[in-house]
PDB file of C-alpha atoms in Angstrom:
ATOM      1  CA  UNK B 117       0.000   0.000   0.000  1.00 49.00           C
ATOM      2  CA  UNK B 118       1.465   3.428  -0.908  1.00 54.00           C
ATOM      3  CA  UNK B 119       2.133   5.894   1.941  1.00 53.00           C
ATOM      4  CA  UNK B 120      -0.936   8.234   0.640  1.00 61.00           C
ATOM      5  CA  UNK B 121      -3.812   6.107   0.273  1.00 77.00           C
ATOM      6  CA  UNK B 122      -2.510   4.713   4.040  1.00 88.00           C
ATOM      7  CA  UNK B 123      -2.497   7.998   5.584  1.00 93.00           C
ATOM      8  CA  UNK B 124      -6.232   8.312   3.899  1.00 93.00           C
ATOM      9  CA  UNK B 125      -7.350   5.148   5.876  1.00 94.00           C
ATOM     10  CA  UNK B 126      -5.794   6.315   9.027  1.00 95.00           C
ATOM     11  CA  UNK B 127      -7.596   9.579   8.960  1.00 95.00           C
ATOM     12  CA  UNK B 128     -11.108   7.995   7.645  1.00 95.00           C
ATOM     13  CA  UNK B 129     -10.709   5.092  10.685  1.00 97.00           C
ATOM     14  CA  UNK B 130     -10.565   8.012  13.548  1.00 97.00           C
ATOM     15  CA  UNK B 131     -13.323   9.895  12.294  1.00 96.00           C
ATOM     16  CA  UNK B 132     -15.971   6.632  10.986  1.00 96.00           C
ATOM     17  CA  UNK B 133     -14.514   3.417  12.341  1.00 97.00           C
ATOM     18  CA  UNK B 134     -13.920   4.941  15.458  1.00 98.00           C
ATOM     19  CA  UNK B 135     -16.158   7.837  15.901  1.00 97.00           C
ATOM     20  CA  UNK B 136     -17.761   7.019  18.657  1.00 97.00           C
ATOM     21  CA  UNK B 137     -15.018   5.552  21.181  1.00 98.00           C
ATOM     22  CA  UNK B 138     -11.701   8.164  19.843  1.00 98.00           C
ATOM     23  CA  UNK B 139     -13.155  11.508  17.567  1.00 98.00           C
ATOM     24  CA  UNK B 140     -16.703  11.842  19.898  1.00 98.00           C
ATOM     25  CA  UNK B 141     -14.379  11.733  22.794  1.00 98.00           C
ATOM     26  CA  UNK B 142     -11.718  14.131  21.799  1.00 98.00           C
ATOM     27  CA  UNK B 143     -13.706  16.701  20.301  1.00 98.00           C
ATOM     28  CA  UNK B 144     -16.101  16.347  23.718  1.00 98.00           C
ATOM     29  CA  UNK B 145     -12.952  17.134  26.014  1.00 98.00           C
ATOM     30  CA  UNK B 146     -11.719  19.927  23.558  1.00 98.00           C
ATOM     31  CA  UNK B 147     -15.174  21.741  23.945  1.00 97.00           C
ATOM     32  CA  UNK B 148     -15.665  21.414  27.230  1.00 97.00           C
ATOM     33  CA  UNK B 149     -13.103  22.299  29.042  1.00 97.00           C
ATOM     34  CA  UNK B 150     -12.182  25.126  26.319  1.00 97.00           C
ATOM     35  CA  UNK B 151      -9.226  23.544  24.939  1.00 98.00           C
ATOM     36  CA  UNK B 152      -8.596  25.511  21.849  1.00 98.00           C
ATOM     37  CA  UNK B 153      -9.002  29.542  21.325  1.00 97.00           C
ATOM     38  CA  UNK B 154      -9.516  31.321  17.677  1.00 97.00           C
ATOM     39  CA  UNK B 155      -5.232  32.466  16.881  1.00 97.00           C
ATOM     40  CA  UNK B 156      -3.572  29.452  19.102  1.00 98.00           C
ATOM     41  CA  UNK B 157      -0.167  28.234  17.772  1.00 98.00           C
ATOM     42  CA  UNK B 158      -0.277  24.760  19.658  1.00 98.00           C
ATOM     43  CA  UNK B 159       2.775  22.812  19.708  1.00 97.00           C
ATOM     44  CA  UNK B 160       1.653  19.251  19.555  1.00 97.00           C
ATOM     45  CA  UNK B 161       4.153  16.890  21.528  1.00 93.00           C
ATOM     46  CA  UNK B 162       5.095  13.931  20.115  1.00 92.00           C
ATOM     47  CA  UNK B 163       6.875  11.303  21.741  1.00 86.00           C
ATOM     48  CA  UNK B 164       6.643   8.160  19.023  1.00 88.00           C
ATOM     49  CA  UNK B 165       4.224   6.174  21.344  1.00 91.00           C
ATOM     50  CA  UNK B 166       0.509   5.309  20.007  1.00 95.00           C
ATOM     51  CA  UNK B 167      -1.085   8.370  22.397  1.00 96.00           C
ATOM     52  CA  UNK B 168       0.582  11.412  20.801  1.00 95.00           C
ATOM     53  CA  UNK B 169       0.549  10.125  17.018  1.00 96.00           C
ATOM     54  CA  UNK B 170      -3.210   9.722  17.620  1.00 97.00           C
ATOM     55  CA  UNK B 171      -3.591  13.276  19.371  1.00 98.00           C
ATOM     56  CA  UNK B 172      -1.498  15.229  16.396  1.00 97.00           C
ATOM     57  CA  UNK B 173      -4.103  12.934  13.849  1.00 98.00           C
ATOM     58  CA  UNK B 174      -6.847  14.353  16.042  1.00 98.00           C
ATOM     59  CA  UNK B 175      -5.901  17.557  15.837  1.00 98.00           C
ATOM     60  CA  UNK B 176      -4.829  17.628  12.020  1.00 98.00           C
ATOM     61  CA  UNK B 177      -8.766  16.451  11.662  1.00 97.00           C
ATOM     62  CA  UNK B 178     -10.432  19.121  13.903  1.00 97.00           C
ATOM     63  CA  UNK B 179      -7.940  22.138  12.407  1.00 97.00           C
ATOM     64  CA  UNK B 180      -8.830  20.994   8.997  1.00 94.00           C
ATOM     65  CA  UNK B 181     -12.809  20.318   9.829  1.00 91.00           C
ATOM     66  CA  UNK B 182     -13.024  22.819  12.673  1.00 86.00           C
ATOM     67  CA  UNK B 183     -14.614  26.379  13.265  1.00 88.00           C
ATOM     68  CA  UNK B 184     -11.760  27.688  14.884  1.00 94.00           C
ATOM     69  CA  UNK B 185      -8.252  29.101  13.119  1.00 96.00           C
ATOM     70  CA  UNK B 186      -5.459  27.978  15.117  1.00 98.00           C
ATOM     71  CA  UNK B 187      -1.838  26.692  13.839  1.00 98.00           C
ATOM     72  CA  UNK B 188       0.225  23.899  15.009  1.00 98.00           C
ATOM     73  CA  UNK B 189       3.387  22.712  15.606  1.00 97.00           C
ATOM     74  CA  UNK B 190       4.955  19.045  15.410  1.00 97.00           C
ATOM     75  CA  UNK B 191       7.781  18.586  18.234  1.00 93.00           C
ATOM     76  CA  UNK B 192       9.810  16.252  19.011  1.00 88.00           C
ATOM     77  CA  UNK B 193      11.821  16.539  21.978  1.00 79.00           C
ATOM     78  CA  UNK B 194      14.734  13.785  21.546  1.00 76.00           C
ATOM     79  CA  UNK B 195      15.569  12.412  25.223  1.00 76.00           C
ATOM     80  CA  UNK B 196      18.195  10.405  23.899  1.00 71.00           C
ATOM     81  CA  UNK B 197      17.088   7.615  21.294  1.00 79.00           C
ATOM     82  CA  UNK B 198      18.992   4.755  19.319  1.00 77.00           C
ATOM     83  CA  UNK B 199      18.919   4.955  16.053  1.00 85.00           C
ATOM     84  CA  UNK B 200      16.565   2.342  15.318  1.00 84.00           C
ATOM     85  CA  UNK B 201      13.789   3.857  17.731  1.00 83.00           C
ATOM     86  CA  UNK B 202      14.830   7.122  15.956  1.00 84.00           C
ATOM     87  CA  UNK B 203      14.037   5.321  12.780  1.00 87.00           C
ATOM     88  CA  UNK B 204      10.417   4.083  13.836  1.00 88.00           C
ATOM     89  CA  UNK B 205       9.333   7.687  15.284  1.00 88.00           C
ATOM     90  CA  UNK B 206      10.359   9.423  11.968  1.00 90.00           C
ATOM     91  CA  UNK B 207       8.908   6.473   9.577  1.00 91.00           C
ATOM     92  CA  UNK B 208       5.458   7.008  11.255  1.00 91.00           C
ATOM     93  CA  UNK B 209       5.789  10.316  11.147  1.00 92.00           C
ATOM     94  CA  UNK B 210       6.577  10.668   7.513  1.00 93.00           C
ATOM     95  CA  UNK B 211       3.898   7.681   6.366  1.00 92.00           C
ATOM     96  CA  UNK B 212       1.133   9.744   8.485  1.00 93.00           C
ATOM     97  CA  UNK B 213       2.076  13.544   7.088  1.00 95.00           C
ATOM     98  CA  UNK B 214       2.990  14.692  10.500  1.00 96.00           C
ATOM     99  CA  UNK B 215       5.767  16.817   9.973  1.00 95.00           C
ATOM    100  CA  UNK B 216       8.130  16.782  12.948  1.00 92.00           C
ATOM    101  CA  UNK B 217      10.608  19.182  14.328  1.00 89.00           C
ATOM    102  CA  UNK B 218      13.470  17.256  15.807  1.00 84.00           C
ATOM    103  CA  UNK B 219      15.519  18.895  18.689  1.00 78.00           C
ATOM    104  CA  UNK B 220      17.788  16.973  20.876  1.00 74.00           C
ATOM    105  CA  UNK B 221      18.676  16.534  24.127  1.00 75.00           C
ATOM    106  CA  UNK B 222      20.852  14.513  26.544  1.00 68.00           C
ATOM    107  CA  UNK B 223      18.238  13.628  29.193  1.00 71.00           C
ATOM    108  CA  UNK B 224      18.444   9.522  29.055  1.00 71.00           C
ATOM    109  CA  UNK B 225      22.579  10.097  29.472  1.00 64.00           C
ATOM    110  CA  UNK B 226      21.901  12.568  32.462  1.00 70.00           C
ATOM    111  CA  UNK B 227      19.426  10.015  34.479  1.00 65.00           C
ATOM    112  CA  UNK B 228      21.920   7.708  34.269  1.00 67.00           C
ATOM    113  CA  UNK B 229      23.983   8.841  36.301  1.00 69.00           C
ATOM    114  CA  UNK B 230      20.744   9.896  39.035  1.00 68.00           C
ATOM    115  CA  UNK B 231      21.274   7.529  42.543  1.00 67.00           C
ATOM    116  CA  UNK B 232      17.263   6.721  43.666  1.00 61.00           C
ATOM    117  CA  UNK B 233      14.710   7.415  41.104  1.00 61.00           C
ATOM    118  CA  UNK B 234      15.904   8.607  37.350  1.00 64.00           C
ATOM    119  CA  UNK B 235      12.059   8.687  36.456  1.00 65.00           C
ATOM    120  CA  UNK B 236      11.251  11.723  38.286  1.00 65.00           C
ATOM    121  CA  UNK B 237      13.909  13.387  37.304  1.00 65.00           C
ATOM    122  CA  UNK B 238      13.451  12.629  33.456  1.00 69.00           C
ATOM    123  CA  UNK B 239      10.154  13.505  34.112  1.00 71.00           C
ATOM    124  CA  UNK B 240      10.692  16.876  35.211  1.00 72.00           C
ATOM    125  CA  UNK B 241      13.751  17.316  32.641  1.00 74.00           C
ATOM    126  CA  UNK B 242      11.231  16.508  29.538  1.00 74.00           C
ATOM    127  CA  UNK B 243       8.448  18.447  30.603  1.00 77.00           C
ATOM    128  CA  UNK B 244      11.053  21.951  30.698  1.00 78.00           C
ATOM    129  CA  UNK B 245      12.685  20.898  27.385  1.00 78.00           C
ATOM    130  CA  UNK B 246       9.030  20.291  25.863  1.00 85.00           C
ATOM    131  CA  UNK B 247       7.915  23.838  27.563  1.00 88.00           C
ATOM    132  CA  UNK B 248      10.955  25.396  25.880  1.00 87.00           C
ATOM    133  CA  UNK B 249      11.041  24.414  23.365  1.00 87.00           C
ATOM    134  CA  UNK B 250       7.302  25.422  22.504  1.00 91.00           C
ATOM    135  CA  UNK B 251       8.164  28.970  23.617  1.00 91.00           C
ATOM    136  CA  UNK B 252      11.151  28.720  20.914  1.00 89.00           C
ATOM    137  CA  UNK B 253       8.488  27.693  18.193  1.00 92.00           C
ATOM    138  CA  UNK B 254       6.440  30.787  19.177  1.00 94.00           C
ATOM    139  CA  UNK B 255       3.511  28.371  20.733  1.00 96.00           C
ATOM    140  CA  UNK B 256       1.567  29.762  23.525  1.00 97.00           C
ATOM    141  CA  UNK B 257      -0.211  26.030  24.235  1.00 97.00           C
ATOM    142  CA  UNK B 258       1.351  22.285  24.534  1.00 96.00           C
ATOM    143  CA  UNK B 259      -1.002  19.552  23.740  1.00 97.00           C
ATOM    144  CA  UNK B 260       0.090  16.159  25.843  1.00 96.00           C
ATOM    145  CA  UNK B 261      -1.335  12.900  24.823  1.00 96.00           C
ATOM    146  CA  UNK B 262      -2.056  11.524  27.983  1.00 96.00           C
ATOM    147  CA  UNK B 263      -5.669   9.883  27.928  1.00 97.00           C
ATOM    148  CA  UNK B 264      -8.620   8.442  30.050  1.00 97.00           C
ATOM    149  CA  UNK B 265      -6.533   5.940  31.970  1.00 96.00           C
ATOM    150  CA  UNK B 266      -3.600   8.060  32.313  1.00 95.00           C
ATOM    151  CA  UNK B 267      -6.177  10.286  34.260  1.00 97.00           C
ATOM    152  CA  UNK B 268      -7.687   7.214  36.308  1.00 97.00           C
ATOM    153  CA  UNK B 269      -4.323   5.785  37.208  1.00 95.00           C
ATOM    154  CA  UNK B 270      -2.761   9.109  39.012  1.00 94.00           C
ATOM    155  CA  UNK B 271      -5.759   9.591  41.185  1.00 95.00           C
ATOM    156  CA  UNK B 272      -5.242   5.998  41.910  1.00 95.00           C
ATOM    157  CA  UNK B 273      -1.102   6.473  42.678  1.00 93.00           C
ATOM    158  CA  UNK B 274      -1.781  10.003  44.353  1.00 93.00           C
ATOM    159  CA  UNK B 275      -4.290   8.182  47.035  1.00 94.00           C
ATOM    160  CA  UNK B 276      -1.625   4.629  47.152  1.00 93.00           C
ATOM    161  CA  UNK B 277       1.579   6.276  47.281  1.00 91.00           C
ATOM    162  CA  UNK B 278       0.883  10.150  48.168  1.00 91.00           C
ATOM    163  CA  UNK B 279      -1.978   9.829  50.649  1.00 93.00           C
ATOM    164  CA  UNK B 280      -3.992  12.470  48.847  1.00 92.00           C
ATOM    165  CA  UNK B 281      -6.555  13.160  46.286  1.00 91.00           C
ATOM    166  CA  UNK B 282      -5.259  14.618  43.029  1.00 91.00           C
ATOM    167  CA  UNK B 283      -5.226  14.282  39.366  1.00 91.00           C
ATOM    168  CA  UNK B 284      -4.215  15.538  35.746  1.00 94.00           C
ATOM    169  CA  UNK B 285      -5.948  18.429  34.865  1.00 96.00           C
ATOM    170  CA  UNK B 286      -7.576  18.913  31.233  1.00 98.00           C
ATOM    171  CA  UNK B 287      -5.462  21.635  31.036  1.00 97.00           C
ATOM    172  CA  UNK B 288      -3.787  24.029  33.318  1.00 95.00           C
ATOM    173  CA  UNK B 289      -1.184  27.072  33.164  1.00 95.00           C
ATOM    174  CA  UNK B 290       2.662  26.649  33.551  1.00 91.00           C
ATOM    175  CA  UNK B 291       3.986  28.452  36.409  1.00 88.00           C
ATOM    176  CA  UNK B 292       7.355  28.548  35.290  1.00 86.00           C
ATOM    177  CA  UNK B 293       6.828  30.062  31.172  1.00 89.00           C
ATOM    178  CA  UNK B 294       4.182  33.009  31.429  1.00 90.00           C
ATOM    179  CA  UNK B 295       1.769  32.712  28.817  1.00 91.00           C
ATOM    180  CA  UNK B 296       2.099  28.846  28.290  1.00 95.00           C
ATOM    181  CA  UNK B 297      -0.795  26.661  28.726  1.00 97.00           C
ATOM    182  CA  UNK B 298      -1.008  22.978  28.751  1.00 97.00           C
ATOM    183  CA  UNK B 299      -3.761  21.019  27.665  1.00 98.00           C
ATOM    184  CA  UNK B 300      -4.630  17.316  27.143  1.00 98.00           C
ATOM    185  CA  UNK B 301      -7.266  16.745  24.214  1.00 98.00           C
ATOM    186  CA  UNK B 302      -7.695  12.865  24.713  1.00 98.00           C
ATOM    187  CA  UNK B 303      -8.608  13.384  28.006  1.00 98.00           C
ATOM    188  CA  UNK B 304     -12.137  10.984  27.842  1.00 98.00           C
ATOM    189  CA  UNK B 305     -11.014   8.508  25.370  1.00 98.00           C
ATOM    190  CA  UNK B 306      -9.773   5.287  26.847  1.00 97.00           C
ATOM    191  CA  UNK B 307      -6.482   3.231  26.186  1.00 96.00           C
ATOM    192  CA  UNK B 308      -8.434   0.373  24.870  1.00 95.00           C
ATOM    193  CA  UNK B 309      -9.851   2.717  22.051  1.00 97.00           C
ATOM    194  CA  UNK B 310      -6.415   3.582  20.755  1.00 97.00           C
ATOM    195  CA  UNK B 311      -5.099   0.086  21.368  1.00 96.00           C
ATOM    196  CA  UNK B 312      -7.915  -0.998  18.668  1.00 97.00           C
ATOM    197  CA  UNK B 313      -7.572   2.038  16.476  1.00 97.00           C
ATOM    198  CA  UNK B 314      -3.762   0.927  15.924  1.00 96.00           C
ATOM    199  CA  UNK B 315      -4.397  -2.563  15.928  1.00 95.00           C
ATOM    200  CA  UNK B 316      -7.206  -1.961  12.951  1.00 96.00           C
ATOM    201  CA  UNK B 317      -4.812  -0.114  11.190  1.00 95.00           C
ATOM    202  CA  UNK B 318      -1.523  -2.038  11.937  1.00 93.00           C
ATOM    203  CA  UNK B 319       0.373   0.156  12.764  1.00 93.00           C
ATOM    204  CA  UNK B 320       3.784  -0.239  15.177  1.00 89.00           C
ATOM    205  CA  UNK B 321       4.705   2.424  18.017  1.00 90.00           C
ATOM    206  CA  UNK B 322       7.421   2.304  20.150  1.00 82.00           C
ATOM    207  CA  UNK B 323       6.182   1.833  23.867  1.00 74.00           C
ATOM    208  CA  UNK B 324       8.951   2.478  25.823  1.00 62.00           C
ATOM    209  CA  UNK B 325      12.725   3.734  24.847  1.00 57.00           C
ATOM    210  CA  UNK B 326      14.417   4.220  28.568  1.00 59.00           C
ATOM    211  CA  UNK B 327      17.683   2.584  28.647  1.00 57.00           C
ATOM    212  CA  UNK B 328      17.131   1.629  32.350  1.00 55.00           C
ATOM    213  CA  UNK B 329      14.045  -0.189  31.456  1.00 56.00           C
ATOM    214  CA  UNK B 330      14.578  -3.889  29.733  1.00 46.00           C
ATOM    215  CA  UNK B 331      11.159  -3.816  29.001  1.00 44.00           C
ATOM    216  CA  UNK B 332      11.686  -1.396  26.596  1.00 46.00           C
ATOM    217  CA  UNK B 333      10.793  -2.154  22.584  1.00 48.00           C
ATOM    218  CA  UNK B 334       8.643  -1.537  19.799  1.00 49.00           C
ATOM    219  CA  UNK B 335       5.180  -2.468  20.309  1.00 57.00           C
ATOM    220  CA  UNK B 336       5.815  -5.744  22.886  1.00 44.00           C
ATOM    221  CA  UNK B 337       3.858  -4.889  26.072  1.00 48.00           C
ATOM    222  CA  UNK B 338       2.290  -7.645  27.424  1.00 48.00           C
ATOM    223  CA  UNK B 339      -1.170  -6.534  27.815  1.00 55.00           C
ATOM    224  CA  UNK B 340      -3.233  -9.706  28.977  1.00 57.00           C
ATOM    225  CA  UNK B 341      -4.710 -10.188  32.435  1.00 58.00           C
ATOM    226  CA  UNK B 342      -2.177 -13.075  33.140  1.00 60.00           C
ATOM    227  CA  UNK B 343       0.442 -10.828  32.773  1.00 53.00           C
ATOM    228  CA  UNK B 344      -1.347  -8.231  35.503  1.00 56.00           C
ATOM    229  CA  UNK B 345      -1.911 -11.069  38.079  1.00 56.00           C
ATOM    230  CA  UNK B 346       1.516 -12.471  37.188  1.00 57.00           C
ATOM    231  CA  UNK B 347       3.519  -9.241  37.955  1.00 53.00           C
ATOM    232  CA  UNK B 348       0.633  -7.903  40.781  1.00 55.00           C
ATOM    233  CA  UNK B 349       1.207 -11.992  42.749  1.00 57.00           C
ATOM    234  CA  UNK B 350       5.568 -11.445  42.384  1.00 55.00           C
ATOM    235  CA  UNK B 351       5.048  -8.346  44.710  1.00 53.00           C
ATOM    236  CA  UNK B 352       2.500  -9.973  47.259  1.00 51.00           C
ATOM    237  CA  UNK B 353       4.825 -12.489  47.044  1.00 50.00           C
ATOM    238  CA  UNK B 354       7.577 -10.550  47.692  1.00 51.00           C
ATOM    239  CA  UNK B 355       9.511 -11.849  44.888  1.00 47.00           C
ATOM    240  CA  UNK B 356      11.367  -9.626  41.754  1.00 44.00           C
ATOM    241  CA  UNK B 357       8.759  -9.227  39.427  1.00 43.00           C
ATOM    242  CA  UNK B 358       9.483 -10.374  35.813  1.00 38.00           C
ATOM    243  CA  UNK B 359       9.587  -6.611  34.325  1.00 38.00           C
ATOM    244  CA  UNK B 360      10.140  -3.521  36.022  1.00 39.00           C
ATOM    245  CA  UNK B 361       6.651  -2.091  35.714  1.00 50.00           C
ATOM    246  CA  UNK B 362       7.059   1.097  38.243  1.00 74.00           C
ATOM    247  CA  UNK B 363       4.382   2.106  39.930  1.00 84.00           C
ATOM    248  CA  UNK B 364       2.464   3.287  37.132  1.00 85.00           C
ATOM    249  CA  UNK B 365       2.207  -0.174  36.198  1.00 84.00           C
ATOM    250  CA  UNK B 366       1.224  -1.482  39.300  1.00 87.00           C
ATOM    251  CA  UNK B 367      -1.869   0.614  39.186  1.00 92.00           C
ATOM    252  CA  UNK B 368      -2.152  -0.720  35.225  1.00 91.00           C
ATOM    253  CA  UNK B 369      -2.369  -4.380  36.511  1.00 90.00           C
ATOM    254  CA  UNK B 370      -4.595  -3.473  39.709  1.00 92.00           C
ATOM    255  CA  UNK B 371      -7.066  -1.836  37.834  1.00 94.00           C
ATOM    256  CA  UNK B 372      -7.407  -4.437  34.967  1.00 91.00           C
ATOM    257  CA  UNK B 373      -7.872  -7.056  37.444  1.00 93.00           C
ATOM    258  CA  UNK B 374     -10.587  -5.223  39.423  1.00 93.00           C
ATOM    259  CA  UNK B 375     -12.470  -4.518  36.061  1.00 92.00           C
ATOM    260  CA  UNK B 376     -12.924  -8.354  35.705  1.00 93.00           C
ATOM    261  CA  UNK B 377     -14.703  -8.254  38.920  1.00 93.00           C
ATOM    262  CA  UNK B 378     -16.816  -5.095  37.755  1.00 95.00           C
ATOM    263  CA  UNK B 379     -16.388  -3.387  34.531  1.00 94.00           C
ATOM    264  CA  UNK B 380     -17.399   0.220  35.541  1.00 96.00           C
ATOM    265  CA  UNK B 381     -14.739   0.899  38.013  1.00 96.00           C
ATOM    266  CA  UNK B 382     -12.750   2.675  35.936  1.00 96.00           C
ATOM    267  CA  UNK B 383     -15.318   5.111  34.547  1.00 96.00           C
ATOM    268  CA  UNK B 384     -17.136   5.295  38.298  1.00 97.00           C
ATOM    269  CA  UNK B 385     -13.673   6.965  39.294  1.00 96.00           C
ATOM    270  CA  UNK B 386     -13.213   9.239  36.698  1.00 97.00           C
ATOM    271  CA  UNK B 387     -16.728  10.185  36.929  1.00 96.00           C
ATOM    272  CA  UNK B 388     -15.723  10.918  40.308  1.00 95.00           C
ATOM    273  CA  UNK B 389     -13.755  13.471  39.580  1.00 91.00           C
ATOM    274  CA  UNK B 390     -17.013  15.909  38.831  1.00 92.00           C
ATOM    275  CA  UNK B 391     -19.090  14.402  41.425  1.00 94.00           C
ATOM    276  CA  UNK B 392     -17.198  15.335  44.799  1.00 92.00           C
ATOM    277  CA  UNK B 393     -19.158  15.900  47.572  1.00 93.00           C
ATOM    278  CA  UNK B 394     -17.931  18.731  49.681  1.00 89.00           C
ATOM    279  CA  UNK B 395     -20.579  17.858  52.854  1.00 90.00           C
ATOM    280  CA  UNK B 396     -18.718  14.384  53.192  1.00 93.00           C
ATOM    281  CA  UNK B 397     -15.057  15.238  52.987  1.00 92.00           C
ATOM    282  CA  UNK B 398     -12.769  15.720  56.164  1.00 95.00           C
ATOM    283  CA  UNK B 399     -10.711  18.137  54.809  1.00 94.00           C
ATOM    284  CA  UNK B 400      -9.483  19.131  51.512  1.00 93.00           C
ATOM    285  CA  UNK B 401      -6.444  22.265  50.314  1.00 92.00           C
ATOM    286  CA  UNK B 402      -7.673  25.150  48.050  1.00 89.00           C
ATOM    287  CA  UNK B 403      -5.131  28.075  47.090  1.00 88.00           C
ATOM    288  CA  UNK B 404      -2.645  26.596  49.326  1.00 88.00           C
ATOM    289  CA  UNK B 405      -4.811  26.857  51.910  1.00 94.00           C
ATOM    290  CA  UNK B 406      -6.216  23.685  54.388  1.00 94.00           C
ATOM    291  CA  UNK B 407     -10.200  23.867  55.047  1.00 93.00           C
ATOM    292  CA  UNK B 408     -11.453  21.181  57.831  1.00 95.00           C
ATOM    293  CA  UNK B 409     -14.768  20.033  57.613  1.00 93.00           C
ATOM    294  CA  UNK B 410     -14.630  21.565  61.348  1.00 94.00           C
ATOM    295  CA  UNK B 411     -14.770  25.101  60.149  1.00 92.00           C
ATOM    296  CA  UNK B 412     -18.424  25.263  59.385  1.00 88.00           C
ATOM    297  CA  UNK B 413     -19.775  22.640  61.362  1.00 90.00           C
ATOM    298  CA  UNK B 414     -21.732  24.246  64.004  1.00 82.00           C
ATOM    299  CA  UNK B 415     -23.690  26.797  61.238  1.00 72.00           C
TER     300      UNK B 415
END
């Protein structure tokens, strides 16, 4: 198949074969929560995983389609790859008309050398070369391609591993670049709709390119339930799991095994998110302030 008619398919499958699950779903988020102003230069960032592809296809369709005039920019902020997951980032770009701008970096040699835990720190490290970068492309918006799940799972690690309740914002202003927003437009559509959209179109992503990770390659996560109780039993265990999921991944398997048991837990907590209820909460934080249920209780 030649690299145009492809590129056709791939655009036709997000907005008919999977209208409902992926382009409903992102165009939803980008309306409500006010994603995308008339005159924003967005800078898109794209990583070479299945998430971000999908979210600069999105936004190709809904700038082309769309009722708004707003430009965007293709980044890709280079931690560090080898040449042959350089090679599968730029081939997808190029077959899918995404046309990236390349600027390298040095984080993966940096976090190497980090004692404790190298994935905050390359965290942190991509988010300020991604912010800077944008700035240097004259962007005042990045556009992450974090999605439904992502969302669910960090509520789920902020109450396991830092006792509170917190999550990713749709979007939300950078404190350290005045004028930068960040916004995430795949914010309701779920990891198992983009696992099917690039399964349907076979397409290969790279899922992982750390050099501290051996779980690292193109398109090999292990994604069945055995795997989730398999890794999720080696830590109740107390034996070395077979990968080293992180955290992240804990959460991953936890949650896939308590959706066998009921299917809507996943949804019920995001749902969650708009449904607090102020009148049964202890205490909560608010502008850096701490409010105690205690302060109005005798009114």
């Amino acid at each position: 198949m030649s690299p145009e008619p492809m590129v056709v398919n791939i655009e036709r499958s997000i907005i008919k074969k999977y209208r409902k699950e992926i382009w409903s779903n992102f165009v939803k988020a980008v309306k409500k929560y006010e994603m995308i102003c008339e005159g924003d230069k967005i800078c898109v960032c794209v990583s070479g995983g299945k998430d971000s592809i999908l979210l600069a296809k999105c936004l190709q369709e809904i700038q082309r389609h769309g009722e708004i005039s707003f430009e965007l920019k293709f980044m890709l902020a280079d931690p560090g790859y080898d040449i042959s997951t350089l090679a599968v980032v730029e081939q997808n770009a190029e077959v899918m008309r995404i046309p990236l701008e390349r600027f390298q970096t040095h984080i993966f040699d940096i976090v190497k050398q980090v004692d404790g835990d190298p994935c905050y720190l390359c965290a942190r490290m991509r988010r300020g070369h991604l912010y800077s970068g944008a700035k240097d492309l004259g962007c005042n918006k990045i556009a992450l391609g974090h999605h439904q799940d992502d969302v669910i799972e960090t509520i789920m690690l902020n109450l396991f591993y830092g006792a509170e309740t917190k999550t990713m914002m749709p979007k939300l202003r950078s404190r350290n670049f005045e004028g930068m927003e960040l916004i995430r437009p795949l914010y309701h559509v779920k990891e198992e709709s983009i696992i099917a959209w690039r399964n349907y179109n076979n397409l290969k992503f790279i899922n992982c390119a750390c050099p501290l990770n051996d779980a690292c390659e193109i398109d090999g996560v292990d994604e069945s339930l055995e795997f989730a109780k398999k890794v999720l039993n080696s830590h109740i265990l107390g034996t070395r799991p077979i990968l080293q999921t992180g955290k992240r991944k804990e959460i991953k398997n936890l949650l896939k095994i308590l959706n066998t048991i009921n299917p809507e837990i996943k949804q019920n907590i995001f749902n969650g998110l708009e449904n607090i209820n102020l009148d049964a909460v202890v205490g909560y934080r608010s502008g850096g302030e701490r409010k105690s249920f205690l302060d109005n209780y005798q009114e």
